Amino acid sequence: MHCLTALQEGSFQCGKKQINMWSILFGCFAAIQLLLAAYLLQPTFLLLIYGIKKFFGFLFAKKKTDIEAPGKNYSFAVIITAHKNLQLVPPLVDSVLRQTYRHFKVYVVADGCDHANIGYNDDPQVKVLLPEVPLNAKIRSIDYAINHFDAAHDVMIILDADNLLHPDYLEVLNRYFNKGYRAVQTNMLAKNNDSVYAQLDAAGNYFSNFIDRRMRMEMGLSANIWGLGIAIETALYKQVIYRNFLGGFDKKIQADIVKLIPQLAYAEDAKVYDEKIDSGDALETQRTRWINAYFKYFKYGWDVFLTGLRRGSFNLVFFGFNLLRPPLFLQVVAAAFFAFVNYWISPVWMLGWIAAMLLFPLSFFIIVAVMSTDRKTVGALFYLPVFFIRQVKAFLHIGRANKAFLQTQNNKVIYIQDLLNQ
């Protein structure tokens, strides 16, 4: 009798443990879905806030940066990193020399180039540097430029060779730094839109600028940075310590400086033009590098997120939360997976995922239409499935980014005056 009772009690305890295990697994399954849904629906939520702002502007008053005259003329070091090719540097240097604000010096790092002649070498505001040993990394090129500064510049601006600056770029930035900002991401716009891939690349920029920069600035939160067009106090940049030099420049720098300053600002009125990719192969090379950087520097998102929790800073928590956000195409793939699985588990959740997957592309389309004045860019959105497939192929080759310096080839030679006259 006692043996039978003990056996029954043992079976009960075993069954109870199995129930608890399944409860934990289901809880984790639900938590992962809720997290992914938060990422996928964030654009819709921000678009809703944008609509409220439009109708009730007094709820979110936009920060003004040009109410008062600047109190200081900041000294800017404009760093241009070129790798093995100087073809696009002269138009960029020309756009810098055309600035309405004159307190600057240009430092061109001609890494791996066979010569250092860009046509502006004799200009007193231009210094061309030709490293004796190839650096093969953007981070090393930036450090090389800093080590060869001719003066103690207050602020440094990081640009790629294929960029162009609007004539008011530095003047706008001077106002932002006079407002007390210590790091400012500027507005990256498309330099070219002559192919479907370029138009889709530009559409992605508009989307990212809206959710990661414009709306965060509107709400007083720190904005994400690009790997170019970032203006930062020189002393602040020197506090960033790099241990890896292949990719992820923007991941590392923003994760460090966002913890050191109250707000990483976004200057939408400071315009920098960037060449968009114009072929499927170029897209795969670019996205392979980006996706690899996301996984390699995933830990920085956790660091910022946990730092925000310790400090009780919503700004850092939200910033870290978004650093952990998977690439968009992975979000869509995961959403489709959960919709499929929930067909057998919870039809209600399945319908929720279907609704989310409808809201996301709709929000994407509306955001691009709001941010872009180019009909070609909006029309190109119908080719997003092709873009999606190319990103999947890039994902399958992320290992290449750990073995080599993957550079996107750019070749659109155009001067700022011609671009503005288009």
GROMACS .gro file of C-alpha atoms in nm:
model
  422
    1MET     CA    1   0.000   0.000   0.000
    2HIS     CA    2   0.276   0.236   0.096
    3CYS     CA    3   0.465   0.153  -0.225
    4LEU     CA    4   0.156   0.229  -0.435
    5THR     CA    5   0.108   0.564  -0.260
    6ALA     CA    6   0.472   0.656  -0.308
    7LEU     CA    7   0.451   0.564  -0.676
    8GLN     CA    8   0.141   0.780  -0.723
    9GLU     CA    9   0.308   1.074  -0.546
   10GLY     CA   10   0.619   1.034  -0.762
   11SER     CA   11   0.411   1.033  -1.079
   12PHE     CA   12   0.226   1.344  -0.959
   13GLN     CA   13   0.552   1.527  -0.887
   14CYS     CA   14   0.692   1.426  -1.226
   15GLY     CA   15   0.378   1.545  -1.402
   16LYS     CA   16   0.390   1.872  -1.209
   17LYS     CA   17   0.751   1.931  -1.316
   18GLN     CA   18   0.659   1.867  -1.679
   19ILE     CA   19   0.374   2.117  -1.656
   20ASN     CA   20   0.607   2.377  -1.503
   21MET     CA   21   0.864   2.314  -1.777
   22TRP     CA   22   0.607   2.361  -2.050
   23SER     CA   23   0.476   2.674  -1.879
   24ILE     CA   24   0.826   2.822  -1.875
   25LEU     CA   25   0.887   2.732  -2.238
   26PHE     CA   26   0.554   2.879  -2.343
   27GLY     CA   27   0.629   3.194  -2.141
   28CYS     CA   28   0.962   3.234  -2.319
   29PHE     CA   29   0.794   3.169  -2.654
   30ALA     CA   30   0.534   3.438  -2.580
   31ALA     CA   31   0.799   3.685  -2.455
   32ILE     CA   32   1.006   3.648  -2.773
   33GLN     CA   33   0.696   3.711  -2.982
   34LEU     CA   34   0.603   4.021  -2.783
   35LEU     CA   35   0.958   4.157  -2.821
   36LEU     CA   36   0.956   4.102  -3.195
   37ALA     CA   37   0.609   4.257  -3.222
   38ALA     CA   38   0.737   4.565  -3.036
   39TYR     CA   39   1.013   4.605  -3.295
   40LEU     CA   40   0.786   4.540  -3.590
   41LEU     CA   41   0.514   4.780  -3.471
   42GLN     CA   42   0.750   5.056  -3.359
   43PRO     CA   43   0.731   5.237  -3.698
   44THR     CA   44   0.351   5.236  -3.677
   45PHE     CA   45   0.364   5.376  -3.323
   46LEU     CA   46   0.611   5.651  -3.423
   47LEU     CA   47   0.401   5.732  -3.727
   48LEU     CA   48   0.104   5.774  -3.493
   49ILE     CA   49   0.305   6.016  -3.279
   50TYR     CA   50   0.406   6.203  -3.594
   51GLY     CA   51   0.038   6.233  -3.692
   52ILE     CA   52  -0.051   6.364  -3.346
   53LYS     CA   53   0.230   6.617  -3.373
   54LYS     CA   54   0.100   6.733  -3.709
   55PHE     CA   55  -0.252   6.784  -3.579
   56PHE     CA   56  -0.160   6.901  -3.229
   57GLY     CA   57   0.183   7.060  -3.266
   58PHE     CA   58   0.182   7.194  -2.912
   59LEU     CA   59   0.219   6.838  -2.774
   60PHE     CA   60   0.569   6.795  -2.919
   61ALA     CA   61   0.732   7.130  -2.982
   62LYS     CA   62   1.026   7.095  -3.220
   63LYS     CA   63   1.360   7.206  -3.084
   64LYS     CA   64   1.481   7.525  -3.250
   65THR     CA   65   1.849   7.566  -3.320
   66ASP     CA   66   1.854   7.900  -3.498
   67ILE     CA   67   1.668   8.134  -3.260
   68GLU     CA   68   1.985   8.297  -3.128
   69ALA     CA   69   2.307   8.401  -3.299
   70PRO     CA   70   2.596   8.160  -3.231
   71GLY     CA   71   2.815   8.259  -2.938
   72LYS     CA   72   3.127   8.077  -3.059
   73ASN     CA   73   3.285   7.991  -3.390
   74TYR     CA   74   3.382   7.628  -3.351
   75SER     CA   75   3.688   7.496  -3.530
   76PHE     CA   76   3.592   7.195  -3.744
   77ALA     CA   77   3.825   6.922  -3.867
   78VAL     CA   78   3.664   6.759  -4.172
   79ILE     CA   79   3.810   6.409  -4.202
   80ILE     CA   80   3.773   6.233  -4.539
   81THR     CA   81   3.869   5.867  -4.550
   82ALA     CA   82   3.954   5.734  -4.897
   83HIS     CA   83   4.064   5.377  -4.967
   84LYS     CA   84   4.267   5.293  -5.281
   85ASN     CA   85   4.076   5.545  -5.493
   86LEU     CA   86   4.079   5.926  -5.493
   87GLN     CA   87   3.843   5.970  -5.787
   88LEU     CA   88   3.553   6.098  -5.575
   89VAL     CA   89   3.755   6.309  -5.333
   90PRO     CA   90   3.792   6.631  -5.544
   91PRO     CA   91   3.413   6.692  -5.566
   92LEU     CA   92   3.381   6.640  -5.191
   93VAL     CA   93   3.670   6.874  -5.109
   94ASP     CA   94   3.516   7.127  -5.348
   95SER     CA   95   3.186   7.108  -5.155
   96VAL     CA   96   3.369   7.168  -4.827
   97LEU     CA   97   3.559   7.465  -4.964
   98ARG     CA   98   3.226   7.618  -5.076
   99GLN     CA   99   3.095   7.628  -4.718
  100THR     CA  100   2.946   7.956  -4.598
  101TYR     CA  101   3.115   7.888  -4.262
  102ARG     CA  102   3.491   7.927  -4.286
  103HIS     CA  103   3.642   7.795  -3.960
  104PHE     CA  104   3.754   7.452  -4.077
  105LYS     CA  105   4.034   7.244  -4.221
  106VAL     CA  106   4.003   6.938  -4.443
  107TYR     CA  107   4.212   6.626  -4.376
  108VAL     CA  108   4.213   6.371  -4.658
  109VAL     CA  109   4.356   6.029  -4.570
  110ALA     CA  110   4.458   5.862  -4.898
  111ASP     CA  111   4.487   5.509  -4.762
  112GLY     CA  112   4.638   5.255  -4.999
  113CYS     CA  113   4.653   5.508  -5.284
  114ASP     CA  114   4.945   5.531  -5.524
  115HIS     CA  115   4.949   5.912  -5.511
  116ALA     CA  116   4.808   6.197  -5.302
  117ASN     CA  117   4.727   6.458  -5.567
  118ILE     CA  118   4.361   6.566  -5.549
  119GLY     CA  119   4.395   6.904  -5.720
  120TYR     CA  120   4.356   7.100  -5.395
  121ASN     CA  121   4.686   7.013  -5.227
  122ASP     CA  122   4.805   7.376  -5.232
  123ASP     CA  123   4.493   7.511  -5.062
  124PRO     CA  124   4.579   7.622  -4.704
  125GLN     CA  125   4.254   7.468  -4.575
  126VAL     CA  126   4.333   7.124  -4.718
  127LYS     CA  127   4.585   6.869  -4.595
  128VAL     CA  128   4.631   6.542  -4.785
  129LEU     CA  129   4.784   6.251  -4.593
  130LEU     CA  130   4.939   5.945  -4.759
  131PRO     CA  131   5.017   5.671  -4.500
  132GLU     CA  132   5.340   5.487  -4.571
  133VAL     CA  133   5.181   5.154  -4.475
  134PRO     CA  134   4.822   5.078  -4.586
  135LEU     CA  135   4.578   5.108  -4.296
  136ASN     CA  136   4.290   4.910  -4.453
  137ALA     CA  137   4.041   5.027  -4.192
  138LYS     CA  138   3.827   5.337  -4.156
  139ILE     CA  139   3.898   5.357  -3.782
  140ARG     CA  140   4.273   5.358  -3.841
  141SER     CA  141   4.234   5.627  -4.109
  142ILE     CA  142   4.044   5.848  -3.866
  143ASP     CA  143   4.310   5.805  -3.598
  144TYR     CA  144   4.580   5.880  -3.855
  145ALA     CA  145   4.409   6.208  -3.942
  146ILE     CA  146   4.372   6.305  -3.575
  147ASN     CA  147   4.741   6.239  -3.514
  148HIS     CA  148   4.824   6.480  -3.799
  149PHE     CA  149   4.595   6.769  -3.701
  150ASP     CA  150   4.758   7.109  -3.757
  151ALA     CA  151   4.551   7.264  -3.478
  152ALA     CA  152   4.344   7.168  -3.175
  153HIS     CA  153   4.007   7.147  -3.351
  154ASP     CA  154   3.697   7.162  -3.131
  155VAL     CA  155   3.488   6.928  -3.346
  156MET     CA  156   3.570   6.657  -3.599
  157ILE     CA  157   3.341   6.547  -3.883
  158ILE     CA  158   3.376   6.203  -4.039
  159LEU     CA  159   3.299   6.164  -4.410
  160ASP     CA  160   3.340   5.901  -4.680
  161ALA     CA  161   3.500   5.984  -5.014
  162ASP     CA  162   3.170   5.961  -5.203
  163ASN     CA  163   2.993   6.226  -4.992
  164LEU     CA  164   2.906   6.586  -5.074
  165LEU     CA  165   2.817   6.867  -4.831
  166HIS     CA  166   2.544   7.125  -4.870
  167PRO     CA  167   2.696   7.480  -4.861
  168ASP     CA  168   2.524   7.554  -4.525
  169TYR     CA  169   2.636   7.230  -4.362
  170LEU     CA  170   2.901   7.368  -4.125
  171GLU     CA  171   2.701   7.680  -4.046
  172VAL     CA  172   2.410   7.466  -3.928
  173LEU     CA  173   2.641   7.243  -3.724
  174ASN     CA  174   2.796   7.545  -3.554
  175ARG     CA  175   2.450   7.643  -3.428
  176TYR     CA  176   2.388   7.296  -3.288
  177PHE     CA  177   2.716   7.289  -3.097
  178ASN     CA  178   2.643   7.635  -2.963
  179LYS     CA  179   2.321   7.489  -2.821
  180GLY     CA  180   2.532   7.256  -2.608
  181TYR     CA  181   2.518   6.933  -2.811
  182ARG     CA  182   2.846   6.742  -2.808
  183ALA     CA  183   2.773   6.490  -3.084
  184VAL     CA  184   2.546   6.550  -3.382
  185GLN     CA  185   2.442   6.312  -3.659
  186THR     CA  186   2.362   6.497  -3.980
  187ASN     CA  187   2.101   6.421  -4.245
  188MET     CA  188   2.220   6.175  -4.509
  189LEU     CA  189   2.043   6.218  -4.843
  190ALA     CA  190   2.082   6.040  -5.175
  191LYS     CA  191   2.338   6.173  -5.421
  192ASN     CA  192   2.198   5.958  -5.702
  193ASN     CA  193   1.869   5.787  -5.786
  194ASP     CA  194   1.943   5.652  -6.133
  195SER     CA  195   1.853   5.289  -6.065
  196VAL     CA  196   1.590   5.091  -5.876
  197TYR     CA  197   1.852   4.972  -5.629
  198ALA     CA  198   1.964   5.330  -5.561
  199GLN     CA  199   1.603   5.436  -5.509
  200LEU     CA  200   1.538   5.147  -5.269
  201ASP     CA  201   1.860   5.226  -5.082
  202ALA     CA  202   1.742   5.587  -5.050
  203ALA     CA  203   1.400   5.467  -4.930
  204GLY     CA  204   1.572   5.269  -4.656
  205ASN     CA  205   1.758   5.583  -4.550
  206TYR     CA  206   1.436   5.782  -4.531
  207PHE     CA  207   1.278   5.512  -4.317
  208SER     CA  208   1.578   5.491  -4.082
  209ASN     CA  209   1.604   5.868  -4.055
  210PHE     CA  210   1.241   5.885  -3.950
  211ILE     CA  211   1.233   5.614  -3.684
  212ASP     CA  212   1.592   5.634  -3.553
  213ARG     CA  213   1.664   6.006  -3.581
  214ARG     CA  214   1.387   6.255  -3.655
  215MET     CA  215   1.129   6.114  -3.413
  216ARG     CA  216   1.385   6.054  -3.139
  217MET     CA  217   1.504   6.413  -3.169
  218GLU     CA  218   1.141   6.526  -3.150
  219MET     CA  219   1.097   6.332  -2.826
  220GLY     CA  220   1.425   6.445  -2.670
  221LEU     CA  221   1.597   6.106  -2.709
  222SER     CA  222   1.936   6.015  -2.853
  223ALA     CA  223   1.952   5.945  -3.226
  224ASN     CA  224   2.138   5.660  -3.395
  225ILE     CA  225   2.438   5.753  -3.605
  226TRP     CA  226   2.552   5.651  -3.951
  227GLY     CA  227   2.911   5.565  -4.028
  228LEU     CA  228   2.942   5.907  -4.193
  229GLY     CA  229   2.823   6.261  -4.140
  230ILE     CA  230   2.876   6.240  -3.765
  231ALA     CA  231   3.011   6.554  -3.599
  232ILE     CA  232   3.160   6.499  -3.256
  233GLU     CA  233   3.376   6.690  -3.011
  234THR     CA  234   3.733   6.578  -3.069
  235ALA     CA  235   3.793   6.526  -2.697
  236LEU     CA  236   3.480   6.310  -2.675
  237TYR     CA  237   3.583   6.092  -2.970
  238LYS     CA  238   3.920   6.024  -2.810
  239GLN     CA  239   3.742   5.850  -2.522
  240VAL     CA  240   3.632   5.571  -2.758
  241ILE     CA  241   3.867   5.271  -2.754
  242TYR     CA  242   3.858   5.026  -3.046
  243ARG     CA  243   3.963   4.664  -3.030
  244ASN     CA  244   3.836   4.552  -3.369
  245PHE     CA  245   3.903   4.733  -3.695
  246LEU     CA  246   3.699   4.541  -3.954
  247GLY     CA  247   3.357   4.708  -3.974
  248GLY     CA  248   3.119   4.825  -3.705
  249PHE     CA  249   3.267   5.171  -3.666
  250ASP     CA  250   2.927   5.329  -3.601
  251LYS     CA  251   2.819   5.049  -3.362
  252LYS     CA  252   3.113   5.104  -3.132
  253ILE     CA  253   3.124   5.482  -3.134
  254GLN     CA  254   2.754   5.537  -3.063
  255ALA     CA  255   2.745   5.273  -2.788
  256ASP     CA  256   3.027   5.455  -2.609
  257ILE     CA  257   2.939   5.821  -2.653
  258VAL     CA  258   2.566   5.784  -2.583
  259LYS     CA  259   2.662   5.691  -2.226
  260LEU     CA  260   2.881   6.000  -2.188
  261ILE     CA  261   2.643   6.275  -2.304
  262PRO     CA  262   2.281   6.372  -2.228
  263GLN     CA  263   2.164   6.341  -2.590
  264LEU     CA  264   2.314   6.237  -2.920
  265ALA     CA  265   2.149   6.493  -3.147
  266TYR     CA  266   2.020   6.478  -3.502
  267ALA     CA  267   2.049   6.782  -3.731
  268GLU     CA  268   1.799   6.730  -4.011
  269ASP     CA  269   1.886   7.068  -4.163
  270ALA     CA  270   2.258   6.979  -4.197
  271LYS     CA  271   2.260   6.789  -4.527
  272VAL     CA  272   2.524   6.546  -4.648
  273TYR     CA  273   2.478   6.357  -4.975
  274ASP     CA  274   2.585   5.995  -5.006
  275GLU     CA  275   2.614   5.773  -5.311
  276LYS     CA  276   2.353   5.497  -5.314
  277ILE     CA  277   2.429   5.146  -5.435
  278ASP     CA  278   2.318   5.089  -5.796
  279SER     CA  279   2.336   4.711  -5.843
  280GLY     CA  280   2.239   4.389  -5.673
  281ASP     CA  281   2.601   4.285  -5.621
  282ALA     CA  282   2.684   4.617  -5.453
  283LEU     CA  283   2.379   4.575  -5.230
  284GLU     CA  284   2.491   4.229  -5.120
  285THR     CA  285   2.842   4.353  -5.039
  286GLN     CA  286   2.705   4.645  -4.838
  287ARG     CA  287   2.448   4.441  -4.646
  288THR     CA  288   2.691   4.156  -4.580
  289ARG     CA  289   2.912   4.407  -4.402
  290TRP     CA  290   2.619   4.561  -4.212
  291ILE     CA  291   2.463   4.231  -4.102
  292ASN     CA  292   2.798   4.098  -3.987
  293ALA     CA  293   2.854   4.415  -3.783
  294TYR     CA  294   2.513   4.372  -3.618
  295PHE     CA  295   2.599   4.025  -3.484
  296LYS     CA  296   2.960   4.107  -3.404
  297TYR     CA  297   2.868   4.413  -3.197
  298PHE     CA  298   2.541   4.277  -3.054
  299LYS     CA  299   2.695   4.294  -2.705
  300TYR     CA  300   2.710   4.673  -2.719
  301GLY     CA  301   2.332   4.688  -2.729
  302TRP     CA  302   2.311   4.487  -2.409
  303ASP     CA  303   2.572   4.707  -2.246
  304VAL     CA  304   2.380   5.027  -2.325
  305PHE     CA  305   2.047   4.868  -2.226
  306LEU     CA  306   2.176   4.742  -1.889
  307THR     CA  307   2.355   5.073  -1.824
  308GLY     CA  308   2.023   5.248  -1.879
  309LEU     CA  309   1.850   5.018  -1.629
  310ARG     CA  310   2.121   5.079  -1.368
  311ARG     CA  311   2.103   5.456  -1.414
  312GLY     CA  312   1.726   5.468  -1.448
  313SER     CA  313   1.768   5.636  -1.788
  314PHE     CA  314   1.484   5.579  -2.035
  315ASN     CA  315   1.701   5.741  -2.304
  316LEU     CA  316   1.970   5.471  -2.267
  317VAL     CA  317   1.719   5.187  -2.222
  318PHE     CA  318   1.539   5.286  -2.541
  319PHE     CA  319   1.868   5.335  -2.727
  320GLY     CA  320   1.999   4.995  -2.616
  321PHE     CA  321   1.665   4.832  -2.698
  322ASN     CA  322   1.698   4.956  -3.056
  323LEU     CA  323   2.065   4.860  -3.086
  324LEU     CA  324   1.947   4.504  -3.018
  325ARG     CA  325   1.684   4.530  -3.291
  326PRO     CA  326   1.742   4.273  -3.570
  327PRO     CA  327   1.775   4.387  -3.933
  328LEU     CA  328   1.435   4.452  -4.093
  329PHE     CA  329   1.440   4.150  -4.324
  330LEU     CA  330   1.509   3.919  -4.026
  331GLN     CA  331   1.215   4.073  -3.841
  332VAL     CA  332   0.988   3.999  -4.135
  333VAL     CA  333   1.116   3.639  -4.165
  334ALA     CA  334   1.067   3.582  -3.792
  335ALA     CA  335   0.717   3.730  -3.803
  336ALA     CA  336   0.620   3.494  -4.086
  337PHE     CA  337   0.763   3.202  -3.889
  338PHE     CA  338   0.560   3.287  -3.578
  339ALA     CA  339   0.245   3.335  -3.784
  340PHE     CA  340   0.297   2.986  -3.930
  341VAL     CA  341   0.369   2.821  -3.592
  342ASN     CA  342   0.071   2.988  -3.423
  343TYR     CA  343  -0.163   2.834  -3.680
  344TRP     CA  344  -0.147   2.521  -3.457
  345ILE     CA  345  -0.087   2.688  -3.121
  346SER     CA  346  -0.304   3.000  -3.111
  347PRO     CA  347  -0.510   3.117  -3.410
  348VAL     CA  348  -0.567   3.451  -3.234
  349TRP     CA  349  -0.192   3.513  -3.220
  350MET     CA  350  -0.163   3.407  -3.582
  351LEU     CA  351  -0.415   3.675  -3.680
  352GLY     CA  352  -0.219   3.925  -3.472
  353TRP     CA  353   0.098   3.846  -3.665
  354ILE     CA  354  -0.084   3.877  -3.996
  355ALA     CA  355  -0.209   4.220  -3.886
  356ALA     CA  356   0.143   4.322  -3.782
  357MET     CA  357   0.287   4.207  -4.115
  358LEU     CA  358   0.029   4.420  -4.294
  359LEU     CA  359   0.086   4.726  -4.076
  360PHE     CA  360   0.465   4.716  -4.113
  361PRO     CA  361   0.488   4.755  -4.494
  362LEU     CA  362   0.203   5.005  -4.487
  363SER     CA  363   0.389   5.214  -4.229
  364PHE     CA  364   0.712   5.177  -4.428
  365PHE     CA  365   0.539   5.305  -4.740
  366ILE     CA  366   0.377   5.602  -4.560
  367ILE     CA  367   0.702   5.700  -4.387
  368VAL     CA  368   0.896   5.700  -4.715
  369ALA     CA  369   0.618   5.898  -4.883
  370VAL     CA  370   0.627   6.153  -4.599
  371MET     CA  371   1.007   6.185  -4.596
  372SER     CA  372   1.074   6.181  -4.972
  373THR     CA  373   0.975   6.431  -5.240
  374ASP     CA  374   1.097   6.201  -5.517
  375ARG     CA  375   0.820   5.998  -5.683
  376LYS     CA  376   1.076   5.754  -5.823
  377THR     CA  377   1.182   5.655  -5.472
  378VAL     CA  378   0.823   5.593  -5.364
  379GLY     CA  379   0.747   5.401  -5.683
  380ALA     CA  380   1.053   5.182  -5.636
  381LEU     CA  381   0.897   5.034  -5.321
  382PHE     CA  382   0.710   4.787  -5.539
  383TYR     CA  383   1.048   4.622  -5.602
  384LEU     CA  384   1.108   4.557  -5.230
  385PRO     CA  385   1.076   4.177  -5.273
  386VAL     CA  386   1.387   4.184  -5.496
  387PHE     CA  387   1.566   4.392  -5.233
  388PHE     CA  388   1.456   4.141  -4.969
  389ILE     CA  389   1.595   3.843  -5.160
  390ARG     CA  390   1.931   4.016  -5.205
  391GLN     CA  391   1.950   4.077  -4.829
  392VAL     CA  392   1.885   3.709  -4.762
  393LYS     CA  393   2.177   3.624  -4.992
  394ALA     CA  394   2.391   3.878  -4.807
  395PHE     CA  395   2.297   3.711  -4.478
  396LEU     CA  396   2.420   3.378  -4.608
  397HIS     CA  397   2.765   3.530  -4.676
  398ILE     CA  398   2.823   3.723  -4.352
  399GLY     CA  399   3.134   3.515  -4.278
  400ARG     CA  400   3.320   3.698  -4.556
  401ALA     CA  401   3.309   4.025  -4.360
  402ASN     CA  402   3.524   3.873  -4.085
  403LYS     CA  403   3.798   3.780  -4.330
  404ALA     CA  404   3.830   4.090  -4.549
  405PHE     CA  405   3.769   4.462  -4.573
  406LEU     CA  406   3.449   4.468  -4.780
  407GLN     CA  407   3.423   4.800  -4.959
  408THR     CA  408   3.123   4.911  -5.162
  409GLN     CA  409   3.243   5.044  -5.497
  410ASN     CA  410   3.132   5.403  -5.572
  411ASN     CA  411   3.190   5.589  -5.897
  412LYS     CA  412   2.937   5.874  -5.934
  413VAL     CA  413   3.144   6.186  -5.998
  414ILE     CA  414   2.926   6.495  -5.953
  415TYR     CA  415   2.990   6.836  -5.798
  416ILE     CA  416   2.765   6.997  -5.539
  417GLN     CA  417   2.655   7.283  -5.761
  418ASP     CA  418   2.545   7.042  -6.032
  419LEU     CA  419   2.361   6.829  -5.775
  420LEU     CA  420   2.175   7.126  -5.629
  421ASN     CA  421   2.080   7.251  -5.976
  422GLN     CA  422   1.916   6.921  -6.073
   0.00000   0.00000   0.00000
